[in-house]
Coordinates of C-alpha atoms in Angstrom, one line a residue:
M1 CA -24.6 61.6 -48.1
L2 CA -25.6 64.3 -50.5
D3 CA -27.4 63.1 -53.6
A4 CA -27.4 66.0 -56.1
H5 CA -27.3 68.5 -53.1
M6 CA -29.8 66.4 -51.1
T7 CA -30.1 63.7 -48.4
A8 CA -33.0 61.3 -47.6
D9 CA -36.5 61.3 -49.0
A10 CA -39.4 63.4 -47.9
P11 CA -43.1 62.2 -48.2
R12 CA -45.4 64.3 -50.3
A13 CA -47.5 67.0 -48.9
Q14 CA -49.2 70.1 -50.2
L15 CA -47.9 71.2 -53.6
I16 CA -46.1 74.6 -53.4
H17 CA -46.2 76.9 -56.5
I18 CA -43.6 79.7 -56.7
E19 CA -43.4 81.7 -59.9
T20 CA -40.7 84.3 -59.3
D21 CA -37.2 83.5 -60.6
R22 CA -33.9 84.7 -59.0
R23 CA -30.4 83.7 -58.3
L24 CA -29.1 83.5 -54.8
G25 CA -26.7 86.3 -53.9
H26 CA -28.2 88.8 -56.4
E27 CA -29.2 91.1 -53.6
W28 CA -25.4 91.9 -53.2
D29 CA -24.6 92.8 -56.7
E30 CA -23.8 96.4 -55.8
W31 CA -21.2 95.3 -53.1
D32 CA -17.9 97.2 -53.6
G33 CA -15.7 94.6 -52.1
R34 CA -15.1 96.5 -48.9
P35 CA -15.4 94.8 -45.4
L36 CA -18.9 94.7 -44.2
P37 CA -20.0 96.6 -41.1
G38 CA -19.4 94.5 -37.9
S39 CA -17.7 91.9 -39.9
G40 CA -20.9 90.9 -41.5
D41 CA -22.8 90.6 -38.3
F42 CA -26.1 92.5 -38.7
S43 CA -27.7 91.5 -35.4
A44 CA -30.3 94.1 -34.1
P45 CA -32.9 94.2 -31.4
P46 CA -36.6 93.6 -32.4
G47 CA -37.5 97.1 -31.6
L48 CA -35.6 98.4 -34.6
F49 CA -37.9 96.6 -36.9
F50 CA -41.0 97.8 -35.0
R51 CA -39.9 101.4 -35.2
F52 CA -39.4 101.1 -38.9
A53 CA -42.5 99.3 -39.3
A54 CA -44.5 102.1 -37.6
L55 CA -42.7 104.5 -39.9
T56 CA -43.7 102.4 -42.9
I57 CA -47.3 102.3 -41.9
G58 CA -47.5 105.9 -41.1
T59 CA -45.8 106.9 -44.4
G60 CA -48.3 104.7 -46.3
M61 CA -51.3 106.4 -44.6
A62 CA -49.8 109.8 -45.2
V63 CA -49.3 109.1 -48.9
G64 CA -52.9 107.9 -49.2
A65 CA -54.1 111.0 -47.4
A66 CA -52.1 113.3 -49.6
L67 CA -53.4 111.6 -52.8
I68 CA -57.0 112.0 -51.7
F69 CA -56.5 115.6 -50.7
L70 CA -54.8 116.4 -54.1
L71 CA -57.2 114.5 -56.3
G72 CA -60.3 115.1 -54.2
P73 CA -61.7 118.0 -56.2
R74 CA -61.3 116.3 -59.5
L75 CA -62.8 113.1 -58.1
G76 CA -65.7 115.0 -56.8
T77 CA -66.6 116.0 -60.3
L78 CA -67.2 112.3 -61.0
W79 CA -69.3 111.7 -58.0
S80 CA -69.8 114.2 -55.2
M81 CA -69.6 111.6 -52.5
L82 CA -66.4 110.0 -53.8
P83 CA -63.9 112.1 -51.8
R84 CA -65.8 111.5 -48.7
T85 CA -66.1 107.8 -49.3
L86 CA -62.3 107.6 -50.0
W87 CA -61.6 109.5 -46.7
L88 CA -63.8 107.1 -44.9
A89 CA -62.2 104.1 -46.5
L90 CA -58.7 105.5 -45.5
G91 CA -59.9 105.9 -41.9
V92 CA -61.2 102.4 -41.7
A93 CA -58.0 101.0 -43.3
A94 CA -55.8 103.1 -40.9
A95 CA -57.8 101.9 -37.9
A96 CA -57.6 98.2 -38.9
T97 CA -54.0 98.5 -39.7
W98 CA -52.9 100.1 -36.5
L99 CA -55.1 97.6 -34.6
W100 CA -53.4 94.7 -36.3
Y101 CA -50.0 96.3 -35.5
G102 CA -51.0 96.5 -31.9
T103 CA -51.9 92.9 -32.0
L104 CA -48.5 92.1 -33.5
L105 CA -46.8 93.8 -30.6
L106 CA -48.9 92.1 -28.1
S107 CA -48.1 88.7 -29.7
F108 CA -44.5 89.4 -29.7
Y109 CA -43.8 91.1 -26.5
G110 CA -46.7 89.6 -24.6
G111 CA -45.6 86.0 -25.4
M112 CA -49.0 85.1 -26.8
L113 CA -50.3 84.4 -30.3
A114 CA -53.3 86.6 -30.6
L115 CA -54.1 85.7 -34.2
P116 CA -53.8 82.5 -36.5
E117 CA -50.6 82.3 -38.3
G118 CA -52.4 83.2 -41.7
W119 CA -53.3 86.6 -40.1
L120 CA -49.9 87.1 -38.4
E121 CA -46.4 85.9 -39.3
R122 CA -47.5 84.1 -42.4
G123 CA -49.9 86.7 -43.6
P124 CA -49.9 90.5 -43.4
Y125 CA -46.5 90.4 -41.5
L126 CA -44.6 89.2 -44.7
R127 CA -46.1 92.1 -46.6
L128 CA -45.1 94.6 -43.8
M129 CA -41.7 93.0 -43.5
S130 CA -41.1 93.6 -47.2
L131 CA -42.3 97.1 -47.3
T132 CA -40.3 98.0 -44.1
S133 CA -37.2 96.7 -45.9
Y134 CA -37.7 99.2 -48.7
V135 CA -38.2 102.1 -46.2
S136 CA -35.1 101.2 -44.2
R137 CA -32.9 101.3 -47.3
A138 CA -33.5 105.1 -47.5
F139 CA -31.8 105.3 -44.0
G140 CA -29.0 103.0 -44.6
K141 CA -30.3 100.4 -42.1
R142 CA -31.5 97.7 -44.5
D143 CA -29.6 94.7 -43.2
W144 CA -30.1 95.5 -39.6
V145 CA -33.9 96.0 -39.9
E146 CA -34.2 92.9 -42.0
H147 CA -32.3 90.9 -39.3
A148 CA -34.6 92.2 -36.7
A149 CA -37.7 91.5 -38.8
I150 CA -36.6 87.9 -39.4
D151 CA -35.9 87.4 -35.7
V152 CA -39.5 88.6 -35.0
Y153 CA -40.9 86.3 -37.7
N154 CA -39.0 83.3 -36.2
A155 CA -40.1 84.0 -32.6
L156 CA -43.7 84.0 -33.7
A157 CA -43.3 80.9 -35.9
E158 CA -41.5 78.9 -33.1
R159 CA -44.4 79.6 -30.7
R160 CA -46.7 77.5 -33.1
R161 CA -44.8 74.4 -31.8
R162 CA -45.4 72.5 -35.1
K163 CA -44.2 68.8 -35.3
V164 CA -43.3 66.9 -38.5
G165 CA -41.8 63.7 -39.4
K166 CA -38.0 63.4 -40.0
G167 CA -38.5 63.1 -43.8
E168 CA -41.0 65.8 -43.9
L169 CA -38.6 68.5 -42.8
L170 CA -36.3 70.0 -45.4
V171 CA -33.0 71.9 -44.6
L172 CA -32.1 74.6 -47.3
I173 CA -28.5 75.9 -47.1
P174 CA -26.6 78.3 -49.4
R175 CA -23.4 77.3 -51.4
C176 CA -21.4 80.0 -49.5
L177 CA -21.1 78.4 -46.1
S178 CA -17.6 77.9 -44.8
K179 CA -16.4 74.4 -44.4
Q180 CA -16.8 74.4 -40.7
A181 CA -20.4 75.5 -41.0
L182 CA -21.2 73.0 -43.8
D183 CA -19.7 70.2 -41.8
G184 CA -21.7 71.3 -38.8
V185 CA -24.9 71.4 -40.8
L186 CA -24.3 68.0 -42.2
A187 CA -23.6 66.5 -38.8
I188 CA -27.0 67.9 -37.5
A189 CA -28.8 66.6 -40.6
G190 CA -27.2 63.1 -40.0
R191 CA -28.0 63.0 -36.3
Y192 CA -31.7 63.7 -37.0
E193 CA -32.0 62.1 -40.4
V194 CA -33.3 65.1 -42.2
P195 CA -32.8 65.8 -45.9
V196 CA -30.4 68.8 -46.7
F197 CA -30.4 70.7 -50.0
V198 CA -27.6 73.1 -51.1
A199 CA -29.4 75.9 -52.9
T200 CA -27.1 77.1 -55.6
R201 CA -29.9 79.1 -57.3
G202 CA -33.2 80.3 -56.1
Q203 CA -34.8 78.5 -59.0
L204 CA -33.4 75.2 -57.8
A205 CA -34.4 75.7 -54.3
R206 CA -37.9 76.3 -55.3
R207 CA -37.9 73.3 -57.7
V208 CA -36.8 71.0 -54.8
I209 CA -39.6 72.3 -52.6
R210 CA -42.1 71.6 -55.4
E211 CA -40.6 68.1 -56.0
R212 CA -39.9 67.0 -52.4
R213 CA -43.1 68.6 -51.0
P214 CA -41.9 69.0 -47.3
R215 CA -44.2 70.0 -44.5
A216 CA -41.7 72.5 -43.0
V217 CA -38.4 74.1 -44.0
V218 CA -35.4 75.3 -42.0
A219 CA -33.7 77.8 -44.4
V220 CA -30.2 79.3 -44.0
A221 CA -29.3 82.6 -45.9
C222 CA -28.1 86.1 -45.4
E223 CA -30.6 88.8 -44.4
R224 CA -31.3 89.9 -48.0
D225 CA -31.9 86.5 -49.5
M226 CA -33.8 85.3 -46.5
M227 CA -36.3 88.2 -47.0
T228 CA -36.8 87.2 -50.6
G229 CA -37.1 83.4 -49.6
L230 CA -39.7 84.1 -46.9
R231 CA -41.6 86.3 -49.2
D232 CA -41.6 83.4 -51.8
V233 CA -42.3 80.5 -49.5
A234 CA -43.4 81.3 -45.9
G235 CA -46.9 82.2 -46.8
R236 CA -47.5 78.6 -48.2
L237 CA -45.2 76.5 -46.1
P238 CA -44.0 76.9 -42.4
V239 CA -40.4 78.2 -42.4
L240 CA -37.8 79.0 -39.9
G241 CA -35.0 81.2 -41.2
L242 CA -31.5 81.3 -39.8
T243 CA -29.4 84.2 -40.9
M244 CA -25.6 84.1 -41.3
R245 CA -22.5 86.1 -40.4
L246 CA -20.5 87.3 -43.3
P247 CA -16.9 87.8 -42.0
N248 CA -15.3 87.8 -45.5
G249 CA -18.1 89.6 -47.3
P250 CA -21.3 88.1 -49.0
C251 CA -21.3 84.8 -50.8
R252 CA -18.2 83.4 -49.3
D253 CA -17.2 81.6 -46.0
A254 CA -20.4 82.4 -44.2
M255 CA -20.9 81.3 -40.6
L256 CA -24.0 80.5 -38.6
D257 CA -25.2 79.5 -35.2
L258 CA -25.3 75.7 -35.3
D259 CA -26.8 75.4 -31.8
V260 CA -29.9 77.3 -33.1
M261 CA -30.1 75.1 -36.2
E262 CA -30.0 72.0 -34.1
Q263 CA -32.5 73.4 -31.6
W264 CA -34.9 74.1 -34.5
V265 CA -34.5 70.8 -36.2
K266 CA -35.0 69.0 -32.8
S267 CA -38.1 71.0 -32.2
W268 CA -39.7 70.4 -35.6
I269 CA -39.3 66.6 -35.5
G270 CA -39.9 66.2 -31.7
G271 CA -36.8 64.3 -31.1

């Protein structure tokens, strides 16, 4: 039974504060109505994200170096050691960033978690994922790179093997699911007795998280909305994000992998 888009009660946990307002689907405002590539399936190998992530980091360092080079003479008039200090700071930042990136690669491909989640998938990774999304747009690869980035995030988050109670897990789904997909989600929620919320707007989704205070979330969305949602929530609350296929375009009749959703729900509650 859905009660105002929701089933079951969840005990109170840590309060989540999210300020940014948005409406679900706004990332597709520029869609021209034509069929999406691959019938709306943007599956991509993780390596695609890692290549664009390396490009993003390299571009950021190059921009920083260019700014110091161009502004160095003027900055030197303020303090003669300032340009040298900035070059040193850039070098340290570059070394630390590439070391972290190497640790990320080791954690993903090596099957190990070399850092706590606050320093990995729920920390700097979220910022890198967001920046990489912007860079990939310039190459027309946004949706594929975002899909790969979400897959990498999920793989790392799954390895934490967290457990929560049935009422402590919240399932968030969009309004654009096909009837078949919606029926499948509700069946899974009923089997495992977990609450479901249909997020008609981003503001309502955030409000239900504040009010219900779950200890973990399984969220369903397209790649674009999932990136925004992870940026909003994942740093404060454990999340697994399931992307959808869009055979009829964005925001209508979306499909999802119900087997993966059931696997995630089962793994969270330990049932």
